[in-house]
PDB file of C-alpha atoms in Angstrom:
ATOM      1  CA  UNK D   1     109.834 136.169  55.455  1.00  0.00           C
ATOM      2  CA  UNK D   2     107.224 133.402  55.685  1.00  0.00           C
ATOM      3  CA  UNK D   3     109.427 131.523  58.184  1.00  0.00           C
ATOM      4  CA  UNK D   4     109.968 134.667  60.329  1.00  0.00           C
ATOM      5  CA  UNK D   5     106.200 135.199  60.363  1.00  0.00           C
ATOM      6  CA  UNK D   6     105.574 131.626  61.453  1.00  0.00           C
ATOM      7  CA  UNK D   7     108.249 131.953  64.279  1.00  0.00           C
ATOM      8  CA  UNK D   8     106.670 135.275  65.338  1.00  0.00           C
ATOM      9  CA  UNK D   9     103.286 133.783  65.517  1.00  0.00           C
ATOM     10  CA  UNK D  10     104.532 130.663  67.387  1.00  0.00           C
ATOM     11  CA  UNK D  11     106.425 132.802  69.980  1.00  0.00           C
ATOM     12  CA  UNK D  12     103.521 134.937  70.332  1.00  0.00           C
ATOM     13  CA  UNK D  13     101.172 131.983  71.093  1.00  0.00           C
ATOM     14  CA  UNK D  14     103.600 130.465  73.575  1.00  0.00           C
ATOM     15  CA  UNK D  15     103.866 133.867  75.297  1.00  0.00           C
ATOM     16  CA  UNK D  16     100.029 134.182  75.448  1.00  0.00           C
ATOM     17  CA  UNK D  17      99.823 130.507  76.753  1.00  0.00           C
ATOM     18  CA  UNK D  18     102.401 131.413  79.506  1.00  0.00           C
ATOM     19  CA  UNK D  19     100.518 134.515  80.461  1.00  0.00           C
ATOM     20  CA  UNK D  20      97.097 132.704  80.799  1.00  0.00           C
ATOM     21  CA  UNK D  21      98.668 129.656  82.485  1.00  0.00           C
ATOM     22  CA  UNK D  22     100.248 131.792  85.301  1.00  0.00           C
ATOM     23  CA  UNK D  23      97.044 133.140  86.663  1.00  0.00           C
ATOM     24  CA  UNK D  24      95.436 129.814  86.397  1.00  0.00           C
ATOM     25  CA  UNK D  25      98.008 128.243  88.577  1.00  0.00           C
ATOM     26  CA  UNK D  26      97.731 131.218  90.960  1.00  0.00           C
ATOM     27  CA  UNK D  27      93.976 130.887  91.230  1.00  0.00           C
ATOM     28  CA  UNK D  28      93.840 127.032  91.196  1.00  0.00           C
ATOM     29  CA  UNK D  29      94.073 124.565  94.116  1.00  0.00           C
ATOM     30  CA  UNK D  30      97.583 124.541  95.707  1.00  0.00           C
ATOM     31  CA  UNK D  31      99.435 123.124  98.712  1.00  0.00           C
ATOM     32  CA  UNK D  32     102.870 124.591  98.541  1.00  0.00           C
ATOM     33  CA  UNK D  33     104.094 124.107 102.249  1.00  0.00           C
ATOM     34  CA  UNK D  34     106.894 121.509 101.954  1.00  0.00           C
ATOM     35  CA  UNK D  35     107.179 120.839 105.650  1.00  0.00           C
ATOM     36  CA  UNK D  36     104.025 118.851 106.019  1.00  0.00           C
ATOM     37  CA  UNK D  37     104.792 115.753 108.350  1.00  0.00           C
ATOM     38  CA  UNK D  38     104.393 112.347 106.668  1.00  0.00           C
ATOM     39  CA  UNK D  39     101.884 109.833 107.899  1.00  0.00           C
ATOM     40  CA  UNK D  40      99.251 112.322 108.910  1.00  0.00           C
ATOM     41  CA  UNK D  41      95.661 111.244 109.639  1.00  0.00           C
ATOM     42  CA  UNK D  42      93.286 113.908 108.438  1.00  0.00           C
ATOM     43  CA  UNK D  43      89.612 113.846 109.161  1.00  0.00           C
ATOM     44  CA  UNK D  44      86.732 115.932 107.743  1.00  0.00           C
ATOM     45  CA  UNK D  45      83.605 116.252 109.840  1.00  0.00           C
ATOM     46  CA  UNK D  46      80.269 117.955 109.297  1.00  0.00           C
ATOM     47  CA  UNK D  47      76.978 117.780 107.666  1.00  0.00           C
ATOM     48  CA  UNK D  48      75.909 117.314 103.979  1.00  0.00           C
ATOM     49  CA  UNK D  49      78.245 119.840 102.700  1.00  0.00           C
ATOM     50  CA  UNK D  50      81.009 117.783 103.793  1.00  0.00           C
ATOM     51  CA  UNK D  51      79.213 114.341 103.366  1.00  0.00           C
ATOM     52  CA  UNK D  52      78.619 115.245  99.583  1.00  0.00           C
ATOM     53  CA  UNK D  53      77.110 111.829  98.791  1.00  0.00           C
ATOM     54  CA  UNK D  54      79.909 109.746 100.285  1.00  0.00           C
ATOM     55  CA  UNK D  55      79.535 106.012 100.120  1.00  0.00           C
ATOM     56  CA  UNK D  56      79.060 104.873 103.727  1.00  0.00           C
ATOM     57  CA  UNK D  57      80.596 101.375 102.987  1.00  0.00           C
ATOM     58  CA  UNK D  58      83.772 102.888 101.685  1.00  0.00           C
ATOM     59  CA  UNK D  59      84.923 104.019 105.081  1.00  0.00           C
ATOM     60  CA  UNK D  60      88.683 103.367 104.760  1.00  0.00           C
ATOM     61  CA  UNK D  61      91.328 106.055 104.043  1.00  0.00           C
ATOM     62  CA  UNK D  62      91.644 107.768 100.785  1.00  0.00           C
ATOM     63  CA  UNK D  63      88.623 106.070  99.157  1.00  0.00           C
ATOM     64  CA  UNK D  64      87.454 107.753  96.199  1.00  0.00           C
ATOM     65  CA  UNK D  65      83.888 106.991  96.777  1.00  0.00           C
ATOM     66  CA  UNK D  66      84.236 107.288 100.573  1.00  0.00           C
ATOM     67  CA  UNK D  67      85.315 111.009 100.132  1.00  0.00           C
ATOM     68  CA  UNK D  68      82.184 112.121  98.384  1.00  0.00           C
ATOM     69  CA  UNK D  69      82.147 114.526  95.445  1.00  0.00           C
ATOM     70  CA  UNK D  70      82.555 117.839  97.300  1.00  0.00           C
ATOM     71  CA  UNK D  71      85.225 120.044  98.574  1.00  0.00           C
ATOM     72  CA  UNK D  72      86.629 117.148 100.781  1.00  0.00           C
ATOM     73  CA  UNK D  73      87.394 115.196  97.681  1.00  0.00           C
ATOM     74  CA  UNK D  74      88.861 118.125  95.833  1.00  0.00           C
ATOM     75  CA  UNK D  75      91.215 119.103  98.766  1.00  0.00           C
ATOM     76  CA  UNK D  76      92.187 115.472  99.422  1.00  0.00           C
ATOM     77  CA  UNK D  77      93.147 114.836  95.718  1.00  0.00           C
ATOM     78  CA  UNK D  78      95.374 117.922  95.728  1.00  0.00           C
ATOM     79  CA  UNK D  79      97.072 116.817  99.104  1.00  0.00           C
ATOM     80  CA  UNK D  80      97.715 113.362  97.775  1.00  0.00           C
ATOM     81  CA  UNK D  81      98.964 114.439  94.371  1.00  0.00           C
ATOM     82  CA  UNK D  82     101.321 116.962  95.756  1.00  0.00           C
ATOM     83  CA  UNK D  83     102.671 114.758  98.451  1.00  0.00           C
ATOM     84  CA  UNK D  84     102.736 111.333  96.737  1.00  0.00           C
ATOM     85  CA  UNK D  85     105.061 109.872  99.404  1.00  0.00           C
ATOM     86  CA  UNK D  86     103.399 111.540 102.371  1.00  0.00           C
ATOM     87  CA  UNK D  87     101.576 108.390 103.347  1.00  0.00           C
ATOM     88  CA  UNK D  88      98.526 110.349 104.525  1.00  0.00           C
ATOM     89  CA  UNK D  89      95.284 108.720 105.709  1.00  0.00           C
ATOM     90  CA  UNK D  90      92.294 111.049 104.894  1.00  0.00           C
ATOM     91  CA  UNK D  91      88.704 110.256 105.930  1.00  0.00           C
ATOM     92  CA  UNK D  92      85.425 111.985 105.451  1.00  0.00           C
ATOM     93  CA  UNK D  93      82.771 111.367 108.150  1.00  0.00           C
ATOM     94  CA  UNK D  94      80.341 114.100 107.310  1.00  0.00           C
ATOM     95  CA  UNK D  95      76.672 113.086 107.748  1.00  0.00           C
ATOM     96  CA  UNK D  96      73.829 114.875 105.963  1.00  0.00           C
ATOM     97  CA  UNK D  97      71.503 116.808 108.315  1.00  0.00           C
ATOM     98  CA  UNK D  98      73.804 116.821 111.345  1.00  0.00           C
ATOM     99  CA  UNK D  99      73.861 119.433 113.914  1.00  0.00           C
ATOM    100  CA  UNK D 100      76.547 119.871 116.544  1.00  0.00           C
ATOM    101  CA  UNK D 101      74.700 117.597 119.093  1.00  0.00           C
ATOM    102  CA  UNK D 102      74.480 114.902 116.479  1.00  0.00           C
ATOM    103  CA  UNK D 103      78.198 114.999 115.912  1.00  0.00           C
ATOM    104  CA  UNK D 104      78.647 114.572 119.462  1.00  0.00           C
ATOM    105  CA  UNK D 105      76.490 111.417 119.481  1.00  0.00           C
ATOM    106  CA  UNK D 106      78.642 109.600 117.071  1.00  0.00           C
ATOM    107  CA  UNK D 107      81.952 111.172 117.962  1.00  0.00           C
ATOM    108  CA  UNK D 108      83.686 108.202 119.535  1.00  0.00           C
ATOM    109  CA  UNK D 109      83.260 105.924 116.590  1.00  0.00           C
ATOM    110  CA  UNK D 110      83.665 108.579 113.839  1.00  0.00           C
ATOM    111  CA  UNK D 111      86.301 110.872 115.248  1.00  0.00           C
ATOM    112  CA  UNK D 112      88.014 109.755 118.548  1.00  0.00           C
ATOM    113  CA  UNK D 113      88.712 106.078 117.366  1.00  0.00           C
ATOM    114  CA  UNK D 114      90.401 107.480 114.243  1.00  0.00           C
ATOM    115  CA  UNK D 115      92.978 109.411 116.306  1.00  0.00           C
ATOM    116  CA  UNK D 116      93.183 112.193 113.688  1.00  0.00           C
ATOM    117  CA  UNK D 117      96.310 114.513 113.623  1.00  0.00           C
ATOM    118  CA  UNK D 118      94.165 117.137 111.894  1.00  0.00           C
ATOM    119  CA  UNK D 119      90.505 117.526 112.514  1.00  0.00           C
ATOM    120  CA  UNK D 120      88.451 119.724 110.157  1.00  0.00           C
ATOM    121  CA  UNK D 121      84.851 120.541 111.176  1.00  0.00           C
ATOM    122  CA  UNK D 122      82.168 122.382 109.094  1.00  0.00           C
ATOM    123  CA  UNK D 123      78.916 122.555 111.122  1.00  0.00           C
ATOM    124  CA  UNK D 124      76.242 125.048 111.861  1.00  0.00           C
ATOM    125  CA  UNK D 125      73.964 125.495 108.810  1.00  0.00           C
ATOM    126  CA  UNK D 126      71.462 122.927 110.094  1.00  0.00           C
ATOM    127  CA  UNK D 127      71.668 124.260 113.706  1.00  0.00           C
ATOM    128  CA  UNK D 128      69.947 127.330 112.140  1.00  0.00           C
ATOM    129  CA  UNK D 129      68.033 126.009 109.158  1.00  0.00           C
ATOM    130  CA  UNK D 130      66.354 123.248 111.087  1.00  0.00           C
ATOM    131  CA  UNK D 131      65.338 125.646 113.697  1.00  0.00           C
ATOM    132  CA  UNK D 132      63.826 128.009 111.092  1.00  0.00           C
ATOM    133  CA  UNK D 133      61.715 125.242 109.624  1.00  0.00           C
ATOM    134  CA  UNK D 134      60.483 123.951 112.858  1.00  0.00           C
ATOM    135  CA  UNK D 135      62.535 120.675 112.974  1.00  0.00           C
ATOM    136  CA  UNK D 136      64.757 121.699 115.937  1.00  0.00           C
ATOM    137  CA  UNK D 137      64.418 123.986 118.900  1.00  0.00           C
ATOM    138  CA  UNK D 138      68.124 124.842 119.183  1.00  0.00           C
ATOM    139  CA  UNK D 139      69.653 128.411 119.702  1.00  0.00           C
ATOM    140  CA  UNK D 140      72.854 129.997 118.845  1.00  0.00           C
ATOM    141  CA  UNK D 141      73.874 129.603 122.476  1.00  0.00           C
ATOM    142  CA  UNK D 142      73.402 125.959 122.317  1.00  0.00           C
ATOM    143  CA  UNK D 143      75.253 125.757 119.176  1.00  0.00           C
ATOM    144  CA  UNK D 144      78.299 127.404 120.761  1.00  0.00           C
ATOM    145  CA  UNK D 145      77.990 125.471 123.974  1.00  0.00           C
ATOM    146  CA  UNK D 146      77.745 122.053 122.196  1.00  0.00           C
ATOM    147  CA  UNK D 147      80.499 122.978 119.916  1.00  0.00           C
ATOM    148  CA  UNK D 148      82.878 123.940 122.812  1.00  0.00           C
ATOM    149  CA  UNK D 149      82.080 120.804 124.718  1.00  0.00           C
ATOM    150  CA  UNK D 150      82.796 118.714 121.652  1.00  0.00           C
ATOM    151  CA  UNK D 151      86.170 120.305 121.196  1.00  0.00           C
ATOM    152  CA  UNK D 152      87.068 120.104 124.836  1.00  0.00           C
ATOM    153  CA  UNK D 153      86.323 116.343 124.767  1.00  0.00           C
ATOM    154  CA  UNK D 154      88.361 115.941 121.512  1.00  0.00           C
ATOM    155  CA  UNK D 155      91.612 117.698 122.764  1.00  0.00           C
ATOM    156  CA  UNK D 156      91.223 115.713 125.993  1.00  0.00           C
ATOM    157  CA  UNK D 157      91.008 112.322 124.202  1.00  0.00           C
ATOM    158  CA  UNK D 158      93.398 113.255 121.299  1.00  0.00           C
ATOM    159  CA  UNK D 159      96.165 115.414 122.798  1.00  0.00           C
ATOM    160  CA  UNK D 160      97.963 117.454 120.091  1.00  0.00           C
ATOM    161  CA  UNK D 161      95.189 117.345 117.519  1.00  0.00           C
ATOM    162  CA  UNK D 162      95.357 120.221 115.148  1.00  0.00           C
ATOM    163  CA  UNK D 163      91.976 121.923 114.357  1.00  0.00           C
ATOM    164  CA  UNK D 164      90.469 123.561 111.391  1.00  0.00           C
ATOM    165  CA  UNK D 165      87.190 125.311 112.105  1.00  0.00           C
ATOM    166  CA  UNK D 166      85.251 126.101 108.895  1.00  0.00           C
ATOM    167  CA  UNK D 167      82.835 128.922 108.904  1.00  0.00           C
ATOM    168  CA  UNK D 168      79.256 128.011 108.247  1.00  0.00           C
ATOM    169  CA  UNK D 169      78.107 130.028 105.303  1.00  0.00           C
ATOM    170  CA  UNK D 170      75.131 131.091 103.194  1.00  0.00           C
ATOM    171  CA  UNK D 171      75.189 132.123  99.513  1.00  0.00           C
ATOM    172  CA  UNK D 172      72.904 135.099  99.103  1.00  0.00           C
ATOM    173  CA  UNK D 173      70.465 134.732  96.310  1.00  0.00           C
ATOM    174  CA  UNK D 174      70.132 130.927  96.706  1.00  0.00           C
ATOM    175  CA  UNK D 175      66.604 129.399  96.427  1.00  0.00           C
ATOM    176  CA  UNK D 176      66.373 128.302 100.093  1.00  0.00           C
ATOM    177  CA  UNK D 177      67.538 131.614 101.605  1.00  0.00           C
ATOM    178  CA  UNK D 178      65.096 133.944 103.218  1.00  0.00           C
ATOM    179  CA  UNK D 179      65.392 137.357 104.794  1.00  0.00           C
ATOM    180  CA  UNK D 180      65.577 135.657 108.207  1.00  0.00           C
ATOM    181  CA  UNK D 181      68.918 134.315 107.389  1.00  0.00           C
ATOM    182  CA  UNK D 182      70.328 137.885 107.018  1.00  0.00           C
ATOM    183  CA  UNK D 183      69.084 138.837 110.516  1.00  0.00           C
ATOM    184  CA  UNK D 184      69.996 135.766 112.428  1.00  0.00           C
ATOM    185  CA  UNK D 185      72.448 133.482 110.757  1.00  0.00           C
ATOM    186  CA  UNK D 186      75.538 135.793 111.280  1.00  0.00           C
ATOM    187  CA  UNK D 187      75.362 135.017 114.974  1.00  0.00           C
ATOM    188  CA  UNK D 188      76.292 131.427 114.270  1.00  0.00           C
ATOM    189  CA  UNK D 189      79.125 132.574 112.102  1.00  0.00           C
ATOM    190  CA  UNK D 190      80.506 134.839 114.856  1.00  0.00           C
ATOM    191  CA  UNK D 191      80.215 131.842 117.301  1.00  0.00           C
ATOM    192  CA  UNK D 192      82.307 129.672 115.004  1.00  0.00           C
ATOM    193  CA  UNK D 193      84.999 132.373 114.705  1.00  0.00           C
ATOM    194  CA  UNK D 194      85.066 132.820 118.404  1.00  0.00           C
ATOM    195  CA  UNK D 195      85.495 129.025 118.876  1.00  0.00           C
ATOM    196  CA  UNK D 196      88.233 128.880 116.412  1.00  0.00           C
ATOM    197  CA  UNK D 197      90.127 131.708 118.278  1.00  0.00           C
ATOM    198  CA  UNK D 198      89.447 130.137 121.647  1.00  0.00           C
ATOM    199  CA  UNK D 199      90.867 126.835 120.513  1.00  0.00           C
ATOM    200  CA  UNK D 200      93.724 128.259 118.442  1.00  0.00           C
ATOM    201  CA  UNK D 201      92.300 126.573 115.361  1.00  0.00           C
ATOM    202  CA  UNK D 202      92.909 127.518 111.776  1.00  0.00           C
ATOM    203  CA  UNK D 203      89.840 129.328 110.400  1.00  0.00           C
ATOM    204  CA  UNK D 204      88.368 128.902 106.946  1.00  0.00           C
ATOM    205  CA  UNK D 205      86.366 132.019 106.096  1.00  0.00           C
ATOM    206  CA  UNK D 206      83.956 130.432 103.760  1.00  0.00           C
ATOM    207  CA  UNK D 207      81.440 133.384 103.835  1.00  0.00           C
ATOM    208  CA  UNK D 208      84.098 135.805 102.504  1.00  0.00           C
ATOM    209  CA  UNK D 209      84.900 133.295  99.819  1.00  0.00           C
ATOM    210  CA  UNK D 210      81.345 133.150  98.502  1.00  0.00           C
ATOM    211  CA  UNK D 211      80.676 136.872  98.987  1.00  0.00           C
ATOM    212  CA  UNK D 212      83.723 137.475  96.609  1.00  0.00           C
ATOM    213  CA  UNK D 213      82.400 134.779  94.202  1.00  0.00           C
ATOM    214  CA  UNK D 214      79.030 136.562  93.910  1.00  0.00           C
ATOM    215  CA  UNK D 215      80.847 139.582  92.535  1.00  0.00           C
ATOM    216  CA  UNK D 216      81.652 137.468  89.504  1.00  0.00           C
ATOM    217  CA  UNK D 217      78.522 135.348  89.050  1.00  0.00           C
ATOM    218  CA  UNK D 218      75.139 134.826  90.758  1.00  0.00           C
ATOM    219  CA  UNK D 219      74.336 132.126  93.339  1.00  0.00           C
ATOM    220  CA  UNK D 220      73.145 129.599  90.593  1.00  0.00           C
ATOM    221  CA  UNK D 221      76.756 129.279  89.639  1.00  0.00           C
ATOM    222  CA  UNK D 222      78.230 128.750  93.070  1.00  0.00           C
ATOM    223  CA  UNK D 223      75.481 127.342  95.211  1.00  0.00           C
ATOM    224  CA  UNK D 224      71.959 127.258  93.738  1.00  0.00           C
ATOM    225  CA  UNK D 225      70.010 126.713  96.958  1.00  0.00           C
ATOM    226  CA  UNK D 226      72.466 128.808  99.045  1.00  0.00           C
ATOM    227  CA  UNK D 227      73.530 126.053 101.182  1.00  0.00           C
ATOM    228  CA  UNK D 228      74.928 123.140  99.041  1.00  0.00           C
ATOM    229  CA  UNK D 229      77.693 124.122  96.621  1.00  0.00           C
ATOM    230  CA  UNK D 230      78.053 123.325  92.967  1.00  0.00           C
ATOM    231  CA  UNK D 231      81.111 121.916  91.617  1.00  0.00           C
ATOM    232  CA  UNK D 232      82.374 125.466  91.082  1.00  0.00           C
ATOM    233  CA  UNK D 233      81.553 126.276  94.627  1.00  0.00           C
ATOM    234  CA  UNK D 234      83.240 123.179  95.970  1.00  0.00           C
ATOM    235  CA  UNK D 235      86.341 124.194  94.082  1.00  0.00           C
ATOM    236  CA  UNK D 236      86.392 127.452  95.875  1.00  0.00           C
ATOM    237  CA  UNK D 237      85.848 125.817  99.280  1.00  0.00           C
ATOM    238  CA  UNK D 238      88.658 123.315  98.635  1.00  0.00           C
ATOM    239  CA  UNK D 239      91.095 126.155  97.741  1.00  0.00           C
ATOM    240  CA  UNK D 240      90.224 128.106 100.922  1.00  0.00           C
ATOM    241  CA  UNK D 241      90.553 124.889 103.092  1.00  0.00           C
ATOM    242  CA  UNK D 242      93.998 124.208 101.690  1.00  0.00           C
ATOM    243  CA  UNK D 243      95.060 127.698 102.447  1.00  0.00           C
ATOM    244  CA  UNK D 244      93.991 127.185 106.089  1.00  0.00           C
ATOM    245  CA  UNK D 245      95.610 123.819 106.225  1.00  0.00           C
ATOM    246  CA  UNK D 246      98.982 125.272 104.983  1.00  0.00           C
ATOM    247  CA  UNK D 247      98.831 127.664 108.133  1.00  0.00           C
ATOM    248  CA  UNK D 248      99.061 124.580 110.397  1.00  0.00           C
ATOM    249  CA  UNK D 249     102.671 123.572 109.345  1.00  0.00           C
TER     250      UNK D 249
END
């Protein structure tokens, strides 16, 4: 009887573990597409959210310190772990504070010379934020025009490059977010979505990701200031980015 009881408890515990593990796998980072070409060069571009404290002197591919500590690092680690023989070269060239025109100023060295097969861009929050705080006189029209010019230049210089356009996002309830964001920032998000459609890019709907997350926990869990994600927020971003990447292949 004692033995049967121990067997029952053991089997019950294993069943419980299996049940909890399944959702964890389903909700975790994943990259399941097995037709990803070997030898890809993948480049992440953007502002501080992409930069995430990367070491500027660690500029070579797949560098732990060079990838920063944000969603770029998490997505890269998953790609490399699940494709150990893929011979991928993955770079982070995000620069804190950048707006679209500042990407353009460094585009040759930080993008075109790397000849990426996949180019991911997350840009837009500073184009709005710096305008609000008086550090920039840009408009949503300039944001979209500069962005389109940048991508036209890219596809001319790097034919065949696959694009991932990430939606600039705001996490409502963050300490830096005012009512003005609700009224004006969505126009920048709409522009990013239009650009993604026009250039046949994969689109990462980060706003939806964080809006859904806010149903589970407040902004301080995901993105305390409403702009720069926490580790939990970076995890959500990496997962959404990988889902968009999967659609390319």
